[in-house]
mmCIF file of C-alpha atoms and ligand atoms in Angstrom:
data_model
loop_
_atom_site.group_PDB
_atom_site.id
_atom_site.type_symbol
_atom_site.label_atom_id
_atom_site.label_comp_id
_atom_site.label_asym_id
_atom_site.label_seq_id
_atom_site.Cartn_x
_atom_site.Cartn_y
_atom_site.Cartn_z
ATOM 1 C CA MET A 22 60.431 199.505 142.648
ATOM 2 C CA GLN A 23 61.973 202.186 140.476
ATOM 3 C CA ASP A 24 64.256 204.899 141.821
ATOM 4 C CA TRP A 25 62.241 207.490 143.702
ATOM 5 C CA PRO A 26 63.944 210.862 143.894
ATOM 6 C CA TYR A 27 61.021 212.681 145.537
ATOM 7 C CA PRO A 28 60.782 213.747 149.159
ATOM 8 C CA TYR A 29 57.901 212.867 151.491
ATOM 9 C CA LEU A 30 56.346 216.333 151.341
ATOM 10 C CA PHE A 31 54.885 217.949 148.267
ATOM 11 C CA ALA A 32 53.529 221.491 148.562
ATOM 12 C CA HIS A 33 49.993 221.249 147.201
ATOM 13 C CA ARG A 34 49.230 223.654 144.323
ATOM 14 C CA GLY A 35 52.540 225.415 144.963
ATOM 15 C CA GLY A 36 52.133 227.263 148.263
ATOM 16 C CA GLY A 37 49.219 225.304 149.716
ATOM 17 C CA LYS A 38 46.959 227.731 151.614
ATOM 18 C CA LEU A 39 49.731 230.354 152.121
ATOM 19 C CA ALA A 40 49.794 231.848 148.647
ATOM 20 C CA PRO A 41 47.480 231.976 145.636
ATOM 21 C CA GLU A 42 47.403 228.458 144.178
ATOM 22 C CA ASN A 43 49.237 227.537 140.989
ATOM 23 C CA THR A 44 51.292 230.674 140.804
ATOM 24 C CA LEU A 45 54.946 231.543 140.873
ATOM 25 C CA ALA A 46 54.375 233.203 144.285
ATOM 26 C CA GLY A 47 53.107 229.819 145.459
ATOM 27 C CA MET A 48 56.276 228.053 144.282
ATOM 28 C CA ALA A 49 58.380 230.725 146.010
ATOM 29 C CA THR A 50 56.451 230.030 149.207
ATOM 30 C CA ALA A 51 57.308 226.349 148.934
ATOM 31 C CA VAL A 52 61.016 227.291 148.622
ATOM 32 C CA GLN A 53 60.672 229.678 151.584
ATOM 33 C CA TYR A 54 59.293 226.895 153.754
ATOM 34 C CA GLY A 55 62.079 224.545 152.785
ATOM 35 C CA TYR A 56 60.015 222.237 150.595
ATOM 36 C CA GLY A 57 61.794 220.100 148.064
ATOM 37 C CA ALA A 58 58.804 219.277 145.895
ATOM 38 C CA VAL A 59 55.635 220.928 144.579
ATOM 39 C CA GLU A 60 52.431 219.717 142.988
ATOM 40 C CA PHE A 61 50.580 221.924 140.521
ATOM 41 C CA ASP A 62 47.740 221.628 137.938
ATOM 42 C CA VAL A 63 48.272 222.116 134.191
ATOM 43 C CA LYS A 64 45.802 222.551 131.357
ATOM 44 C CA LEU A 65 45.806 224.004 127.825
ATOM 45 C CA SER A 66 44.669 227.444 126.725
ATOM 46 C CA LEU A 67 42.401 227.857 123.672
ATOM 47 C CA ASP A 68 45.520 228.165 121.512
ATOM 48 C CA GLY A 69 47.178 225.083 123.048
ATOM 49 C CA VAL A 70 49.644 226.644 125.486
ATOM 50 C CA ALA A 71 50.088 224.777 128.758
ATOM 51 C CA PHE A 72 49.433 226.883 131.841
ATOM 52 C CA LEU A 73 48.578 226.455 135.491
ATOM 53 C CA LEU A 74 44.971 226.464 136.729
ATOM 54 C CA HIS A 75 42.947 224.088 138.844
ATOM 55 C CA ASP A 76 39.390 224.714 137.805
ATOM 56 C CA ASP A 77 37.677 224.498 134.378
ATOM 57 C CA THR A 78 36.626 228.090 134.894
ATOM 58 C CA LEU A 79 38.566 231.231 135.748
ATOM 59 C CA GLN A 80 36.480 233.048 138.367
ATOM 60 C CA ARG A 81 37.473 231.318 141.590
ATOM 61 C CA THR A 82 41.214 231.996 141.279
ATOM 62 C CA SER A 83 41.456 235.052 138.995
ATOM 63 C CA ASN A 84 39.625 238.192 137.925
ATOM 64 C CA GLY A 85 38.577 236.414 134.691
ATOM 65 C CA HIS A 86 35.291 234.682 133.934
ATOM 66 C CA GLY A 87 34.102 231.751 131.961
ATOM 67 C CA LEU A 88 35.783 228.660 130.639
ATOM 68 C CA ALA A 89 39.574 228.593 130.623
ATOM 69 C CA ALA A 90 39.431 226.554 127.312
ATOM 70 C CA GLU A 91 37.798 229.523 125.612
ATOM 71 C CA HIS A 92 40.625 231.970 126.318
ATOM 72 C CA ASP A 93 43.891 232.194 124.483
ATOM 73 C CA ILE A 94 47.169 232.602 126.346
ATOM 74 C CA ALA A 95 47.435 236.283 125.538
ATOM 75 C CA ALA A 96 44.087 236.888 127.305
ATOM 76 C CA LEU A 97 44.974 234.560 130.186
ATOM 77 C CA SER A 98 48.298 236.233 130.756
ATOM 78 C CA ARG A 99 46.586 239.565 131.355
ATOM 79 C CA LEU A 100 44.542 238.216 134.259
ATOM 80 C CA ASP A 101 45.212 238.827 137.945
ATOM 81 C CA GLY A 102 45.586 235.501 139.691
ATOM 82 C CA GLY A 103 46.491 236.917 143.070
ATOM 83 C CA SER A 104 43.969 239.494 144.300
ATOM 84 C CA TRP A 105 41.301 236.910 145.045
ATOM 85 C CA PHE A 106 43.696 235.461 147.656
ATOM 86 C CA ALA A 107 45.047 238.660 149.226
ATOM 87 C CA PRO A 108 45.712 242.220 148.124
ATOM 88 C CA ARG A 109 49.482 241.812 148.504
ATOM 89 C CA PHE A 110 49.383 239.266 145.631
ATOM 90 C CA ALA A 111 47.624 241.682 143.229
ATOM 91 C CA GLY A 112 48.798 241.269 139.701
ATOM 92 C CA GLU A 113 50.193 237.774 140.201
ATOM 93 C CA PRO A 114 49.893 236.165 136.734
ATOM 94 C CA LEU A 115 48.516 232.824 135.744
ATOM 95 C CA PRO A 116 51.852 231.259 134.791
ATOM 96 C CA THR A 117 52.741 229.162 131.893
ATOM 97 C CA PHE A 118 53.991 225.634 132.452
ATOM 98 C CA ALA A 119 57.320 226.679 130.890
ATOM 99 C CA THR A 120 57.760 229.522 133.415
ATOM 100 C CA ILE A 121 57.076 227.212 136.331
ATOM 101 C CA ALA A 122 59.363 224.485 134.994
ATOM 102 C CA ALA A 123 62.206 226.956 134.736
ATOM 103 C CA TYR A 124 61.569 228.140 138.270
ATOM 104 C CA CYS A 125 61.532 224.563 139.601
ATOM 105 C CA ARG A 126 64.759 223.685 137.887
ATOM 106 C CA ALA A 127 66.495 226.869 139.024
ATOM 107 C CA HIS A 128 65.412 226.318 142.676
ATOM 108 C CA ARG A 129 65.909 222.538 142.810
ATOM 109 C CA LEU A 130 62.252 221.936 143.363
ATOM 110 C CA LEU A 131 61.033 218.544 142.192
ATOM 111 C CA ALA A 132 57.651 218.571 140.497
ATOM 112 C CA ASN A 133 54.479 216.554 140.332
ATOM 113 C CA VAL A 134 52.678 217.841 137.251
ATOM 114 C CA GLU A 135 48.984 217.096 137.617
ATOM 115 C CA ILE A 136 47.454 217.024 134.144
ATOM 116 C CA LYS A 137 44.070 218.693 134.624
ATOM 117 C CA PRO A 138 42.391 218.726 131.219
ATOM 118 C CA CYS A 139 39.430 220.853 130.325
ATOM 119 C CA PRO A 140 36.498 218.493 129.601
ATOM 120 C CA GLY A 141 36.722 216.956 126.112
ATOM 121 C CA ARG A 142 40.439 217.724 125.736
ATOM 122 C CA GLU A 143 41.829 214.814 127.783
ATOM 123 C CA ALA A 144 44.025 213.074 125.242
ATOM 124 C CA LYS A 145 45.322 216.243 123.649
ATOM 125 C CA THR A 146 46.212 217.708 127.015
ATOM 126 C CA GLY A 147 47.913 214.531 128.220
ATOM 127 C CA ARG A 148 49.970 214.327 125.049
ATOM 128 C CA GLU A 149 50.966 218.038 124.943
ATOM 129 C CA VAL A 150 51.800 218.317 128.589
ATOM 130 C CA ALA A 151 53.922 215.130 128.562
ATOM 131 C CA LEU A 152 55.841 216.217 125.445
ATOM 132 C CA LEU A 153 56.492 219.628 126.918
ATOM 133 C CA ALA A 154 57.461 218.184 130.329
ATOM 134 C CA ALA A 155 60.011 215.925 128.620
ATOM 135 C CA GLU A 156 61.501 218.902 126.811
ATOM 136 C CA LEU A 157 61.466 221.296 129.798
ATOM 137 C CA TRP A 158 63.207 218.825 132.083
ATOM 138 C CA GLN A 159 65.594 217.376 129.500
ATOM 139 C CA GLY A 160 68.961 216.496 131.046
ATOM 140 C CA HIS A 161 67.652 216.949 134.606
ATOM 141 C CA PRO A 162 68.467 214.075 136.985
ATOM 142 C CA ALA A 163 64.924 213.979 138.517
ATOM 143 C CA PRO A 164 62.096 214.025 135.984
ATOM 144 C CA PRO A 165 58.668 215.498 136.758
ATOM 145 C CA LEU A 166 56.161 212.988 137.998
ATOM 146 C CA LEU A 167 53.067 213.182 135.822
ATOM 147 C CA SER A 168 49.637 212.356 137.307
ATOM 148 C CA SER A 169 45.942 212.781 136.478
ATOM 149 C CA PHE A 170 42.467 211.732 137.412
ATOM 150 C CA ALA A 171 41.806 211.654 133.638
ATOM 151 C CA TRP A 172 42.563 208.187 132.363
ATOM 152 C CA GLU A 173 42.648 209.187 128.690
ATOM 153 C CA ALA A 174 45.137 211.929 129.504
ATOM 154 C CA LEU A 175 47.402 209.489 131.252
ATOM 155 C CA LEU A 176 47.364 206.996 128.381
ATOM 156 C CA ALA A 177 48.176 209.805 125.926
ATOM 157 C CA ALA A 178 50.999 210.942 128.231
ATOM 158 C CA ARG A 179 52.323 207.365 128.336
ATOM 159 C CA ASP A 180 52.353 207.145 124.572
ATOM 160 C CA ALA A 181 53.912 210.598 124.081
ATOM 161 C CA ALA A 182 56.623 210.399 126.683
ATOM 162 C CA PRO A 183 56.899 206.813 127.995
ATOM 163 C CA GLN A 184 60.155 207.640 129.814
ATOM 164 C CA LEU A 185 58.462 210.032 132.270
ATOM 165 C CA PRO A 186 57.100 208.524 135.485
ATOM 166 C CA ARG A 187 53.311 208.445 135.813
ATOM 167 C CA GLY A 188 50.880 208.217 138.762
ATOM 168 C CA TRP A 189 47.148 207.499 138.708
ATOM 169 C CA LEU A 190 45.001 209.781 140.826
ATOM 170 C CA ILE A 191 41.957 208.288 142.425
ATOM 171 C CA GLU A 192 39.079 209.768 144.491
ATOM 172 C CA GLU A 193 35.843 208.747 146.136
ATOM 173 C CA GLN A 194 36.209 204.978 145.756
ATOM 174 C CA TRP A 195 38.982 202.461 146.052
ATOM 175 C CA PRO A 196 39.274 200.852 142.592
ATOM 176 C CA GLU A 197 39.343 197.068 142.895
ATOM 177 C CA ASP A 198 40.979 196.858 139.418
ATOM 178 C CA TRP A 199 43.975 198.992 140.478
ATOM 179 C CA PRO A 200 46.553 196.253 139.623
ATOM 180 C CA ALA A 201 45.401 196.039 136.026
ATOM 181 C CA ARG A 202 45.078 199.835 135.675
ATOM 182 C CA LEU A 203 48.552 200.569 137.074
ATOM 183 C CA ALA A 204 50.018 197.856 134.867
ATOM 184 C CA GLU A 205 48.316 199.190 131.731
ATOM 185 C CA LEU A 206 49.559 202.694 132.519
ATOM 186 C CA GLN A 207 53.079 201.393 133.315
ATOM 187 C CA ALA A 208 52.666 203.622 136.359
ATOM 188 C CA VAL A 209 55.120 204.133 139.157
ATOM 189 C CA SER A 210 52.595 205.388 141.720
ATOM 190 C CA LEU A 211 49.011 205.502 142.944
ATOM 191 C CA HIS A 212 47.856 208.901 144.275
ATOM 192 C CA SER A 213 44.867 208.536 146.573
ATOM 193 C CA ASP A 214 42.645 210.692 148.722
ATOM 194 C CA HIS A 215 44.176 209.947 152.103
ATOM 195 C CA GLN A 216 40.771 209.047 153.488
ATOM 196 C CA LEU A 217 40.604 205.993 151.233
ATOM 197 C CA LEU A 218 43.924 204.554 152.575
ATOM 198 C CA THR A 219 44.368 201.935 155.207
ATOM 199 C CA ALA A 220 47.615 200.437 156.397
ATOM 200 C CA GLU A 221 46.693 197.240 154.548
ATOM 201 C CA ARG A 222 45.951 198.989 151.255
ATOM 202 C CA VAL A 223 49.209 200.864 151.414
ATOM 203 C CA ALA A 224 51.110 197.657 152.101
ATOM 204 C CA VAL A 225 49.442 195.750 149.270
ATOM 205 C CA VAL A 226 50.027 198.407 146.633
ATOM 206 C CA ARG A 227 53.642 198.797 147.700
ATOM 207 C CA ALA A 228 54.166 195.057 147.690
ATOM 208 C CA ALA A 229 52.961 195.058 144.098
ATOM 209 C CA GLY A 230 55.854 197.481 143.294
ATOM 210 C CA TYR A 231 54.094 200.844 143.272
ATOM 211 C CA ARG A 232 54.582 203.970 145.376
ATOM 212 C CA VAL A 233 51.630 205.344 147.277
ATOM 213 C CA LEU A 234 50.983 209.116 147.561
ATOM 214 C CA ALA A 235 48.217 210.754 149.563
ATOM 215 C CA TYR A 236 46.322 213.992 149.194
ATOM 216 C CA THR A 237 45.478 216.401 150.784
ATOM 217 C CA VAL A 238 46.930 215.918 154.250
ATOM 218 C CA ASN A 239 46.886 218.990 156.491
ATOM 219 C CA ASP A 240 47.058 217.399 159.952
ATOM 220 C CA PRO A 241 50.629 216.744 161.139
ATOM 221 C CA ALA A 242 49.473 213.647 163.138
ATOM 222 C CA ARG A 243 47.838 212.197 160.049
ATOM 223 C CA ALA A 244 50.969 212.901 158.023
ATOM 224 C CA ALA A 245 53.028 211.020 160.527
ATOM 225 C CA GLU A 246 50.527 208.092 160.611
ATOM 226 C CA LEU A 247 50.568 207.754 156.817
ATOM 227 C CA ARG A 248 54.315 207.793 156.844
ATOM 228 C CA GLN A 249 54.371 204.961 159.372
ATOM 229 C CA TRP A 250 52.125 202.945 157.120
ATOM 230 C CA GLY A 251 54.715 203.277 154.358
ATOM 231 C CA VAL A 252 53.139 205.999 152.273
ATOM 232 C CA ASP A 253 55.837 207.472 150.008
ATOM 233 C CA GLY A 254 54.607 211.062 149.834
ATOM 234 C CA ILE A 255 51.831 213.449 150.799
ATOM 235 C CA PHE A 256 50.433 216.610 149.331
ATOM 236 C CA THR A 257 49.802 219.303 151.881
ATOM 237 C CA ASP A 258 48.414 222.824 152.178
ATOM 238 C CA ALA A 259 49.895 223.255 155.615
ATOM 239 C CA LEU A 260 53.436 224.279 154.755
ATOM 240 C CA ASP A 261 53.730 226.192 157.996
ATOM 241 C CA ARG A 262 52.625 223.253 160.211
ATOM 242 C CA ILE A 263 54.048 220.208 158.371
ATOM 243 C CA ARG A 264 57.733 221.084 158.045
ATOM 244 C CA PRO A 265 60.348 219.277 156.000
ATOM 245 C CA GLU A 266 63.179 217.646 157.944
ATOM 246 C CA SER A 267 66.287 219.729 157.738
HETATM 247 O O1 G3P B 307 47.529 215.774 142.889
HETATM 248 C C1 G3P B 307 46.913 215.777 144.177
HETATM 249 C C2 G3P B 307 45.803 216.731 144.303
HETATM 250 O O2 G3P B 307 46.192 217.988 143.784
HETATM 251 C C3 G3P B 307 44.546 216.294 143.576
HETATM 252 O O3 G3P B 307 43.417 217.057 143.807
HETATM 253 O O4 G3P B 307 41.770 218.771 143.204
HETATM 254 O O5 G3P B 307 43.781 219.454 144.472
HETATM 255 O O6 G3P B 307 43.998 218.871 142.098
HETATM 256 P P1 G3P B 307 43.254 218.608 143.384
HETATM 257 MG MG1 MG B 308 46.163 219.017 141.879
#
């Protein structure tokens, strides 16, 4: 297996459930709780700027409305991405990928960049995010780990920045063809819904030379069980209850 610089705990969407997701305030919360790694979701604005947002649409996590893909970065940067979560986060912007990369580097936070393309823009998003990630982390000892549910995005990322580590995200069903898929992707890791994992599945994927990551694990006992099975990392919202070792 390749070198693996990442810790066991990744703060999911930045600050988990303790701060508005995919914001700078979320990343600061991860730092505050002693986390060494964060996961966040990246997509492209109408004019091709990479920024952080989970959904295809704006309304759940900002005061905007409609499709993210139909807004340019100037419009997106005027939105409030914090009030929906709590009044004290009012005015928290939807950050660009570049802003978050700079914050991660400055605070020694390792990153899992989940490529979350708007529908129909999979390959373009994979390529652009991978190229930018390579540039933003240039010269850094621990590269960002790229991942996606979107297969086309991952292949485009592989072609654009083959040197960056990649993980394949899976949900709903355990894919019987995982060995061929991970080999085609030249992946380092498989990122699974933790409910699909068994001790045997973890062992067999790791024996094939791949890391196993699990999302979203909010129960400390489950986090410990997965670790015992050999899982390499988990994504959690429970930064206050699942604490990094000091
Ligand atoms: O990358 C792990 C996890 O974030 C995947 O699910 O929907 O929270 O992006 P989601
Ligand atoms: Mg995600």
